[in-house]
Amino acid sequence: YSNTQMDGSSCPHQDDGGHGSHVAGTMAGDGSGTGNGMPADRFKGCAPKATIMCVSNLGDQFWDYTGYYAASGDSIHGFDFIRTAAANLNAPVVVNMSQGSNMGPHDGTTNFETGINNLINDGNVVICISAGNNARPGTVSGQKHDVQTVPVGGSATFNVAYRSNLGWPAAADLWYSANDRLELTVVDSYGISHGPYDPNGGPYTFTVDGRTNTVTSTLGAAINGQNRWLIEFADNTDSDTSDYGWQFTVAPSSGN
């Protein structure tokens, strides 16, 4: 869509969440907007003279939990589109993506991370992606990452608050060394234990509130050779807004 369409409010695309518009203003707003009793030129973005180029990645692939390795194609295409358009204008470009992902090993080996690195290595583009917001303690939206060491002959337990009325699937992603074999036990919000699950088998399923949850073990993942436990919660859409307490416990499997 052209500047004329956007400036004339005739662009049919809408940013349903408002997040993209907010971030664009922070980056490159010219400060001309007024509101809440504030005059024009009170608030300007970091680069108020920059030209704004917006691309919607729809989000569908980026949040694809189970297909994470092959996901995020829309975002990569969006990055490439911006880079190519900027090159045609002979202009430098900084791409900002205020979205992150809690899935994957976070070691730079996923297709999404590799794609970003390739674009950067080609030159003439800087890509910034959010790395925060998910470490806030005491909230469901925060503290989503954890690292623990499994002691010899012992175990490690992860406490998870899972809200059942999200309306979309949720998942927990556990990665560990290729040299180890860790069995997994899941304790649901009712205190019922499921497992222990053998890392050499599966996938496994268990039911809570009539909904089926799935546990999958991957040994020697193709992207980095490491091992993975993936717990996929059922797609719950009930009206319960309480935070459900779950526990995931990993321990050396028999003979390890």
Short mmCIF file of N, CA and C in Angstrom, two decimals, residues 11-180:
data_model
loop_
_atom_site.label_atom_id
_atom_site.label_comp_id
_atom_site.label_asym_id
_atom_site.label_seq_id
_atom_site.Cartn_x
_atom_site.Cartn_y
_atom_site.Cartn_z
N CYS A 11 -6.09 2.75 3.48
CA CYS A 11 -5.42 1.44 3.45
C CYS A 11 -6.32 0.43 4.15
N PRO A 12 -6.69 -0.65 3.47
CA PRO A 12 -7.64 -1.60 4.07
C PRO A 12 -7.04 -2.49 5.15
N HIS A 13 -5.71 -2.55 5.23
CA HIS A 13 -5.10 -3.41 6.24
C HIS A 13 -5.21 -2.78 7.62
N GLN A 14 -5.46 -3.62 8.62
CA GLN A 14 -5.56 -3.13 9.99
C GLN A 14 -4.63 -3.91 10.90
N ASP A 15 -4.01 -3.20 11.82
CA ASP A 15 -3.19 -3.83 12.85
C ASP A 15 -4.10 -4.11 14.03
N ASP A 16 -4.65 -5.31 14.06
CA ASP A 16 -5.69 -5.63 15.04
C ASP A 16 -5.21 -5.46 16.48
N GLY A 17 -3.94 -5.76 16.72
CA GLY A 17 -3.46 -5.70 18.09
C GLY A 17 -2.97 -4.32 18.51
N GLY A 18 -2.61 -3.48 17.56
CA GLY A 18 -2.09 -2.17 17.89
C GLY A 18 -0.62 -2.15 18.24
N HIS A 19 -0.01 -3.33 18.37
CA HIS A 19 1.38 -3.40 18.79
C HIS A 19 2.32 -2.84 17.73
N GLY A 20 2.07 -3.20 16.48
CA GLY A 20 2.92 -2.71 15.40
C GLY A 20 2.89 -1.20 15.28
N SER A 21 1.69 -0.61 15.42
CA SER A 21 1.57 0.85 15.33
C SER A 21 2.33 1.52 16.47
N HIS A 22 2.20 0.95 17.64
CA HIS A 22 2.91 1.49 18.82
C HIS A 22 4.43 1.46 18.61
N VAL A 23 4.93 0.33 18.14
CA VAL A 23 6.37 0.20 17.95
C VAL A 23 6.87 1.11 16.84
N ALA A 24 6.08 1.24 15.76
CA ALA A 24 6.48 2.13 14.66
C ALA A 24 6.61 3.56 15.15
N GLY A 25 5.70 3.98 16.04
CA GLY A 25 5.80 5.32 16.59
C GLY A 25 7.02 5.50 17.45
N THR A 26 7.35 4.49 18.23
CA THR A 26 8.54 4.55 19.08
C THR A 26 9.81 4.66 18.23
N MET A 27 9.82 3.95 17.12
CA MET A 27 11.01 3.94 16.27
C MET A 27 11.13 5.21 15.44
N ALA A 28 10.04 5.59 14.77
CA ALA A 28 10.19 6.62 13.74
C ALA A 28 9.05 7.63 13.71
N GLY A 29 8.28 7.73 14.78
CA GLY A 29 7.23 8.72 14.80
C GLY A 29 7.79 10.14 14.70
N ASP A 30 7.10 11.01 13.94
CA ASP A 30 7.63 12.37 13.76
C ASP A 30 7.17 13.32 14.86
N GLY A 31 6.37 12.84 15.78
CA GLY A 31 5.95 13.66 16.91
C GLY A 31 4.80 14.59 16.63
N SER A 32 4.23 14.53 15.43
CA SER A 32 3.17 15.47 15.07
C SER A 32 1.84 15.14 15.74
N GLY A 33 1.70 13.92 16.23
CA GLY A 33 0.44 13.53 16.85
C GLY A 33 0.22 14.21 18.18
N THR A 34 -1.04 14.45 18.51
CA THR A 34 -1.41 15.03 19.80
C THR A 34 -2.36 14.07 20.50
N GLY A 35 -2.53 14.28 21.78
CA GLY A 35 -3.46 13.43 22.53
C GLY A 35 -3.17 13.48 24.00
N ASN A 36 -4.20 13.22 24.79
CA ASN A 36 -4.06 13.23 26.25
C ASN A 36 -3.51 14.55 26.77
N GLY A 37 -3.93 15.63 26.09
CA GLY A 37 -3.50 16.95 26.52
C GLY A 37 -2.10 17.32 26.14
N MET A 38 -1.42 16.49 25.36
CA MET A 38 -0.04 16.76 24.97
C MET A 38 -0.01 17.43 23.59
N PRO A 39 0.83 18.46 23.43
CA PRO A 39 0.91 19.14 22.14
C PRO A 39 1.75 18.37 21.15
N ALA A 40 1.69 18.79 19.90
CA ALA A 40 2.53 18.19 18.87
C ALA A 40 4.00 18.44 19.18
N ASP A 41 4.83 17.55 18.70
CA ASP A 41 6.29 17.61 18.87
C ASP A 41 6.74 17.36 20.30
N ARG A 42 5.84 16.86 21.15
CA ARG A 42 6.23 16.51 22.52
C ARG A 42 6.96 15.16 22.52
N PHE A 43 6.44 14.25 21.74
CA PHE A 43 7.04 12.91 21.70
C PHE A 43 7.43 12.56 20.27
N LYS A 44 8.69 12.26 20.08
CA LYS A 44 9.20 11.83 18.78
C LYS A 44 9.85 10.47 18.92
N GLY A 45 9.91 9.75 17.81
CA GLY A 45 10.55 8.45 17.82
C GLY A 45 12.07 8.57 17.81
N CYS A 46 12.72 7.43 17.85
CA CYS A 46 14.19 7.42 17.86
C CYS A 46 14.78 8.00 16.58
N ALA A 47 14.11 7.79 15.46
CA ALA A 47 14.60 8.29 14.17
C ALA A 47 13.43 8.97 13.45
N PRO A 48 13.05 10.18 13.89
CA PRO A 48 11.82 10.81 13.38
C PRO A 48 11.85 11.17 11.90
N LYS A 49 13.02 11.22 11.29
CA LYS A 49 13.08 11.55 9.87
C LYS A 49 13.15 10.31 8.98
N ALA A 50 13.07 9.16 9.58
CA ALA A 50 13.16 7.91 8.80
C ALA A 50 11.87 7.67 8.02
N THR A 51 12.01 6.95 6.95
CA THR A 51 10.85 6.47 6.19
C THR A 51 10.42 5.14 6.79
N ILE A 52 9.12 5.02 7.04
CA ILE A 52 8.60 3.80 7.67
C ILE A 52 8.10 2.84 6.59
N MET A 53 8.56 1.62 6.66
CA MET A 53 8.07 0.55 5.78
C MET A 53 7.54 -0.56 6.68
N CYS A 54 6.26 -0.83 6.58
CA CYS A 54 5.62 -1.81 7.47
C CYS A 54 5.26 -3.07 6.70
N VAL A 55 5.54 -4.21 7.30
CA VAL A 55 5.18 -5.50 6.74
C VAL A 55 4.52 -6.33 7.83
N SER A 56 3.36 -6.89 7.53
CA SER A 56 2.66 -7.74 8.50
C SER A 56 3.04 -9.19 8.26
N ASN A 57 3.52 -9.85 9.32
CA ASN A 57 3.89 -11.26 9.16
C ASN A 57 2.75 -12.19 9.57
N LEU A 58 1.60 -11.62 9.94
CA LEU A 58 0.40 -12.37 10.31
C LEU A 58 0.57 -13.15 11.61
N GLY A 59 1.79 -13.58 11.91
CA GLY A 59 2.04 -14.26 13.17
C GLY A 59 1.77 -15.75 13.16
N ASP A 60 1.06 -16.23 12.13
CA ASP A 60 0.63 -17.63 12.16
C ASP A 60 1.81 -18.59 12.24
N GLN A 61 2.78 -18.42 11.35
CA GLN A 61 3.90 -19.35 11.34
C GLN A 61 4.87 -19.09 12.49
N PHE A 62 4.97 -17.82 12.88
CA PHE A 62 5.96 -17.50 13.91
C PHE A 62 5.64 -18.20 15.22
N TRP A 63 4.36 -18.39 15.50
CA TRP A 63 3.96 -19.01 16.77
C TRP A 63 3.60 -20.48 16.59
N ASP A 64 4.00 -21.07 15.49
CA ASP A 64 3.74 -22.49 15.24
C ASP A 64 4.64 -23.32 16.14
N TYR A 65 4.07 -23.87 17.20
CA TYR A 65 4.88 -24.58 18.18
C TYR A 65 5.46 -25.87 17.63
N THR A 66 4.59 -26.72 17.11
CA THR A 66 5.04 -28.07 16.75
C THR A 66 5.92 -28.06 15.52
N GLY A 67 5.71 -27.12 14.63
CA GLY A 67 6.53 -27.05 13.42
C GLY A 67 7.60 -25.98 13.53
N TYR A 68 8.14 -25.82 14.73
CA TYR A 68 9.01 -24.66 14.97
C TYR A 68 10.21 -24.63 14.03
N TYR A 69 10.77 -25.78 13.73
CA TYR A 69 11.98 -25.78 12.91
C TYR A 69 11.71 -25.20 11.52
N ALA A 70 10.55 -25.49 10.99
CA ALA A 70 10.23 -25.05 9.63
C ALA A 70 9.36 -23.81 9.63
N ALA A 71 9.07 -23.26 10.80
CA ALA A 71 8.13 -22.15 10.91
C ALA A 71 8.79 -20.82 10.62
N SER A 72 8.01 -19.76 10.75
CA SER A 72 8.48 -18.38 10.66
C SER A 72 8.82 -17.96 9.25
N GLY A 73 8.33 -18.69 8.27
CA GLY A 73 8.60 -18.32 6.89
C GLY A 73 8.07 -16.94 6.54
N ASP A 74 6.90 -16.58 7.06
CA ASP A 74 6.33 -15.27 6.76
C ASP A 74 7.25 -14.16 7.23
N SER A 75 7.83 -14.32 8.41
CA SER A 75 8.71 -13.28 8.94
C SER A 75 9.98 -13.14 8.09
N ILE A 76 10.57 -14.27 7.70
CA ILE A 76 11.77 -14.22 6.87
C ILE A 76 11.47 -13.55 5.53
N HIS A 77 10.33 -13.89 4.93
CA HIS A 77 9.94 -13.25 3.68
C HIS A 77 9.77 -11.74 3.87
N GLY A 78 9.19 -11.36 5.03
CA GLY A 78 9.02 -9.95 5.32
C GLY A 78 10.34 -9.22 5.44
N PHE A 79 11.30 -9.83 6.15
CA PHE A 79 12.63 -9.23 6.27
C PHE A 79 13.26 -9.04 4.90
N ASP A 80 13.15 -10.07 4.06
CA ASP A 80 13.77 -10.02 2.74
C ASP A 80 13.11 -8.96 1.87
N PHE A 81 11.79 -8.83 2.00
CA PHE A 81 11.08 -7.81 1.22
C PHE A 81 11.58 -6.42 1.58
N ILE A 82 11.71 -6.15 2.88
CA ILE A 82 12.17 -4.84 3.33
C ILE A 82 13.60 -4.58 2.86
N ARG A 83 14.45 -5.58 3.01
CA ARG A 83 15.84 -5.42 2.58
C ARG A 83 15.93 -5.12 1.09
N THR A 84 15.16 -5.86 0.29
CA THR A 84 15.19 -5.65 -1.16
C THR A 84 14.65 -4.29 -1.55
N ALA A 85 13.55 -3.87 -0.91
CA ALA A 85 12.97 -2.57 -1.21
C ALA A 85 13.93 -1.45 -0.84
N ALA A 86 14.61 -1.57 0.29
CA ALA A 86 15.57 -0.55 0.69
C ALA A 86 16.75 -0.49 -0.27
N ALA A 87 17.19 -1.66 -0.74
CA ALA A 87 18.29 -1.70 -1.70
C ALA A 87 17.90 -0.99 -2.99
N ASN A 88 16.66 -1.17 -3.43
CA ASN A 88 16.18 -0.50 -4.65
C ASN A 88 16.15 1.02 -4.47
N LEU A 89 15.99 1.46 -3.22
CA LEU A 89 15.98 2.89 -2.92
C LEU A 89 17.38 3.40 -2.58
N ASN A 90 18.35 2.47 -2.59
CA ASN A 90 19.73 2.80 -2.22
C ASN A 90 19.78 3.44 -0.84
N ALA A 91 19.04 2.85 0.08
CA ALA A 91 18.94 3.41 1.42
C ALA A 91 19.32 2.36 2.47
N PRO A 92 19.97 2.79 3.54
CA PRO A 92 20.23 1.84 4.64
C PRO A 92 18.92 1.48 5.31
N VAL A 93 18.89 0.35 5.98
CA VAL A 93 17.63 -0.09 6.58
C VAL A 93 17.89 -0.81 7.90
N VAL A 94 17.05 -0.53 8.87
CA VAL A 94 17.03 -1.24 10.14
C VAL A 94 15.65 -1.85 10.28
N VAL A 95 15.59 -3.15 10.44
CA VAL A 95 14.32 -3.85 10.60
C VAL A 95 14.11 -4.16 12.08
N ASN A 96 12.97 -3.75 12.59
CA ASN A 96 12.64 -4.04 13.99
C ASN A 96 11.47 -5.02 14.05
N MET A 97 11.64 -6.06 14.82
CA MET A 97 10.57 -7.03 15.02
C MET A 97 10.36 -7.20 16.52
N SER A 98 9.36 -6.55 17.03
CA SER A 98 9.11 -6.64 18.48
C SER A 98 8.26 -7.86 18.80
N GLN A 99 8.74 -8.97 18.35
CA GLN A 99 8.17 -10.27 18.68
C GLN A 99 9.33 -11.19 19.02
N GLY A 100 9.12 -12.01 20.00
CA GLY A 100 10.10 -13.03 20.32
C GLY A 100 9.40 -14.38 20.35
N SER A 101 10.12 -15.40 20.62
CA SER A 101 9.53 -16.73 20.73
C SER A 101 10.12 -17.44 21.93
N ASN A 102 9.28 -18.16 22.62
CA ASN A 102 9.74 -18.95 23.76
C ASN A 102 10.12 -20.37 23.37
N MET A 103 9.91 -20.71 22.12
CA MET A 103 10.15 -22.07 21.67
C MET A 103 11.57 -22.20 21.13
N GLY A 104 12.02 -23.44 21.06
CA GLY A 104 13.32 -23.71 20.49
C GLY A 104 14.44 -23.68 21.51
N PRO A 105 15.64 -24.10 21.11
CA PRO A 105 16.77 -24.22 22.04
C PRO A 105 17.47 -22.90 22.32
N HIS A 106 17.14 -21.84 21.58
CA HIS A 106 17.78 -20.54 21.78
C HIS A 106 19.30 -20.62 21.64
N ASP A 107 19.75 -21.32 20.63
CA ASP A 107 21.19 -21.43 20.39
C ASP A 107 21.57 -21.04 18.97
N GLY A 108 20.63 -20.42 18.26
CA GLY A 108 20.93 -19.94 16.92
C GLY A 108 20.82 -20.98 15.82
N THR A 109 20.24 -22.15 16.12
CA THR A 109 20.25 -23.22 15.12
C THR A 109 18.91 -23.44 14.42
N THR A 110 17.84 -22.78 14.85
CA THR A 110 16.56 -22.98 14.19
C THR A 110 16.58 -22.36 12.80
N ASN A 111 15.66 -22.78 11.95
CA ASN A 111 15.59 -22.21 10.61
C ASN A 111 15.36 -20.71 10.66
N PHE A 112 14.56 -20.27 11.62
CA PHE A 112 14.28 -18.85 11.76
C PHE A 112 15.55 -18.07 12.10
N GLU A 113 16.30 -18.56 13.06
CA GLU A 113 17.53 -17.87 13.45
C GLU A 113 18.57 -17.92 12.34
N THR A 114 18.66 -19.06 11.67
CA THR A 114 19.61 -19.19 10.56
C THR A 114 19.26 -18.25 9.43
N GLY A 115 17.96 -18.13 9.14
CA GLY A 115 17.52 -17.22 8.09
C GLY A 115 17.88 -15.78 8.38
N ILE A 116 17.70 -15.37 9.64
CA ILE A 116 18.05 -14.01 10.03
C ILE A 116 19.55 -13.78 9.87
N ASN A 117 20.35 -14.74 10.33
CA ASN A 117 21.80 -14.61 10.21
C ASN A 117 22.23 -14.49 8.75
N ASN A 118 21.59 -15.26 7.88
CA ASN A 118 21.93 -15.20 6.46
C ASN A 118 21.63 -13.82 5.87
N LEU A 119 20.48 -13.25 6.25
CA LEU A 119 20.12 -11.93 5.75
C LEU A 119 21.13 -10.88 6.22
N ILE A 120 21.53 -10.98 7.49
CA ILE A 120 22.49 -10.02 8.03
C ILE A 120 23.85 -10.18 7.37
N ASN A 121 24.27 -11.41 7.17
CA ASN A 121 25.58 -11.67 6.58
C ASN A 121 25.65 -11.19 5.13
N ASP A 122 24.50 -11.11 4.47
CA ASP A 122 24.49 -10.59 3.10
C ASP A 122 24.77 -9.09 3.07
N GLY A 123 24.63 -8.43 4.21
CA GLY A 123 24.99 -7.02 4.30
C GLY A 123 23.83 -6.07 4.08
N ASN A 124 24.06 -4.80 4.45
CA ASN A 124 23.15 -3.68 4.21
C ASN A 124 21.83 -3.78 4.96
N VAL A 125 21.80 -4.55 6.02
CA VAL A 125 20.57 -4.62 6.81
C VAL A 125 20.93 -4.95 8.26
N VAL A 126 20.25 -4.27 9.16
CA VAL A 126 20.34 -4.58 10.58
C VAL A 126 18.97 -5.06 11.03
N ILE A 127 18.92 -6.17 11.74
CA ILE A 127 17.65 -6.73 12.20
C ILE A 127 17.66 -6.79 13.73
N CYS A 128 16.67 -6.19 14.34
CA CYS A 128 16.54 -6.19 15.80
C CYS A 128 15.29 -6.96 16.18
N ILE A 129 15.45 -7.89 17.10
CA ILE A 129 14.32 -8.71 17.55
C ILE A 129 14.28 -8.66 19.07
N SER A 130 13.08 -8.61 19.61
CA SER A 130 12.93 -8.49 21.06
C SER A 130 13.53 -9.70 21.77
N ALA A 131 14.13 -9.44 22.92
CA ALA A 131 14.73 -10.50 23.71
C ALA A 131 14.26 -10.45 25.16
N GLY A 132 13.32 -9.57 25.45
CA GLY A 132 12.88 -9.39 26.83
C GLY A 132 11.41 -9.69 27.03
N ASN A 133 10.85 -9.09 28.06
CA ASN A 133 9.43 -9.18 28.42
C ASN A 133 9.03 -10.49 29.05
N ASN A 134 9.82 -11.52 28.93
CA ASN A 134 9.39 -12.83 29.41
C ASN A 134 10.15 -13.29 30.64
N ALA A 135 10.76 -12.36 31.34
CA ALA A 135 11.48 -12.74 32.56
C ALA A 135 10.87 -12.10 33.80
N ARG A 136 9.72 -11.45 33.62
CA ARG A 136 9.10 -10.79 34.76
C ARG A 136 8.53 -11.83 35.72
N PRO A 137 8.94 -11.82 36.99
CA PRO A 137 8.41 -12.80 37.95
C PRO A 137 6.99 -12.47 38.38
N GLY A 138 6.25 -13.50 38.75
CA GLY A 138 4.95 -13.30 39.36
C GLY A 138 3.82 -13.06 38.39
N THR A 139 4.03 -13.21 37.09
CA THR A 139 2.96 -13.01 36.12
C THR A 139 2.93 -14.18 35.16
N VAL A 140 1.73 -14.44 34.62
CA VAL A 140 1.59 -15.52 33.65
C VAL A 140 2.34 -15.18 32.37
N SER A 141 2.36 -13.89 32.01
CA SER A 141 3.02 -13.50 30.76
C SER A 141 4.53 -13.42 30.91
N GLY A 142 5.02 -13.53 32.12
CA GLY A 142 6.46 -13.41 32.33
C GLY A 142 7.07 -14.66 32.90
N GLN A 143 8.37 -14.58 33.11
CA GLN A 143 9.14 -15.68 33.69
C GLN A 143 8.89 -17.00 32.95
N LYS A 144 9.08 -16.95 31.65
CA LYS A 144 8.79 -18.12 30.84
C LYS A 144 10.03 -18.96 30.55
N HIS A 145 11.18 -18.53 30.99
CA HIS A 145 12.42 -19.27 30.75
C HIS A 145 13.01 -19.72 32.07
N ASP A 146 13.59 -20.88 32.06
CA ASP A 146 14.24 -21.39 33.28
C ASP A 146 15.36 -22.34 32.86
N VAL A 147 16.40 -22.39 33.68
CA VAL A 147 17.51 -23.29 33.45
C VAL A 147 17.83 -23.98 34.77
N GLN A 148 17.96 -25.30 34.74
CA GLN A 148 18.30 -26.04 35.94
C GLN A 148 19.31 -27.14 35.61
N THR A 149 20.01 -27.57 36.63
CA THR A 149 20.95 -28.68 36.51
C THR A 149 20.37 -29.90 37.19
N VAL A 150 20.38 -31.03 36.50
CA VAL A 150 19.89 -32.28 37.08
C VAL A 150 21.07 -32.95 37.78
N PRO A 151 21.03 -33.05 39.10
CA PRO A 151 22.15 -33.65 39.83
C PRO A 151 22.24 -35.15 39.59
N VAL A 152 23.42 -35.70 39.75
CA VAL A 152 23.60 -37.14 39.61
C VAL A 152 22.72 -37.86 40.63
N GLY A 153 21.92 -38.77 40.15
CA GLY A 153 21.03 -39.51 41.04
C GLY A 153 19.84 -38.71 41.54
N GLY A 154 19.66 -37.49 41.03
CA GLY A 154 18.58 -36.64 41.49
C GLY A 154 17.64 -36.25 40.36
N SER A 155 16.96 -35.14 40.54
CA SER A 155 16.00 -34.67 39.55
C SER A 155 15.91 -33.15 39.61
N ALA A 156 15.22 -32.59 38.64
CA ALA A 156 14.97 -31.15 38.61
C ALA A 156 13.50 -30.94 38.26
N THR A 157 12.87 -29.98 38.94
CA THR A 157 11.45 -29.74 38.74
C THR A 157 11.21 -28.31 38.27
N PHE A 158 10.38 -28.18 37.25
CA PHE A 158 9.98 -26.88 36.71
C PHE A 158 8.52 -26.65 37.07
N ASN A 159 8.23 -25.53 37.71
CA ASN A 159 6.86 -25.16 38.05
C ASN A 159 6.30 -24.25 36.96
N VAL A 160 5.12 -24.60 36.46
CA VAL A 160 4.55 -23.89 35.33
C VAL A 160 3.14 -23.44 35.66
N ALA A 161 2.85 -22.16 35.45
CA ALA A 161 1.50 -21.64 35.58
C ALA A 161 0.87 -21.62 34.19
N TYR A 162 -0.14 -22.44 33.99
CA TYR A 162 -0.77 -22.56 32.68
C TYR A 162 -2.20 -22.06 32.79
N ARG A 163 -2.54 -21.03 32.07
CA ARG A 163 -3.89 -20.48 32.10
C ARG A 163 -4.74 -21.20 31.06
N SER A 164 -5.86 -21.76 31.50
CA SER A 164 -6.62 -22.66 30.66
C SER A 164 -7.53 -21.96 29.67
N ASN A 165 -7.76 -20.67 29.83
CA ASN A 165 -8.73 -20.00 28.95
C ASN A 165 -8.04 -19.18 27.86
N LEU A 166 -6.84 -19.57 27.47
CA LEU A 166 -6.12 -18.82 26.46
C LEU A 166 -6.85 -18.81 25.12
N GLY A 167 -7.50 -19.91 24.79
CA GLY A 167 -8.20 -20.00 23.51
C GLY A 167 -7.32 -20.49 22.38
N TRP A 168 -6.07 -20.81 22.69
CA TRP A 168 -5.17 -21.37 21.68
C TRP A 168 -4.21 -22.34 22.38
N PRO A 169 -3.56 -23.20 21.64
CA PRO A 169 -2.65 -24.17 22.27
C PRO A 169 -1.47 -23.49 22.94
N ALA A 170 -1.00 -24.09 23.99
CA ALA A 170 0.21 -23.64 24.66
C ALA A 170 1.15 -24.83 24.76
N ALA A 171 2.42 -24.56 24.98
CA ALA A 171 3.39 -25.64 25.01
C ALA A 171 4.55 -25.28 25.92
N ALA A 172 5.24 -26.31 26.39
CA ALA A 172 6.48 -26.16 27.14
C ALA A 172 7.57 -26.91 26.39
N ASP A 173 8.73 -26.30 26.27
CA ASP A 173 9.81 -26.82 25.45
C ASP A 173 11.05 -27.00 26.32
N LEU A 174 11.48 -28.24 26.53
CA LEU A 174 12.63 -28.54 27.38
C LEU A 174 13.74 -29.14 26.53
N TRP A 175 14.93 -28.53 26.59
CA TRP A 175 16.09 -29.00 25.83
C TRP A 175 17.20 -29.41 26.79
N TYR A 176 17.93 -30.46 26.41
CA TYR A 176 19.04 -30.91 27.25
C TYR A 176 20.09 -31.61 26.39
N SER A 177 21.23 -31.92 27.00
CA SER A 177 22.40 -32.41 26.28
C SER A 177 22.14 -33.72 25.56
N ALA A 178 22.78 -33.85 24.39
CA ALA A 178 22.64 -35.07 23.59
C ALA A 178 23.21 -36.28 24.30
N ASN A 179 24.13 -36.08 25.22
CA ASN A 179 24.76 -37.20 25.92
C ASN A 179 23.90 -37.78 27.03
N ASP A 180 22.82 -37.10 27.37
CA ASP A 180 21.98 -37.53 28.49
C ASP A 180 20.67 -38.12 28.00
#
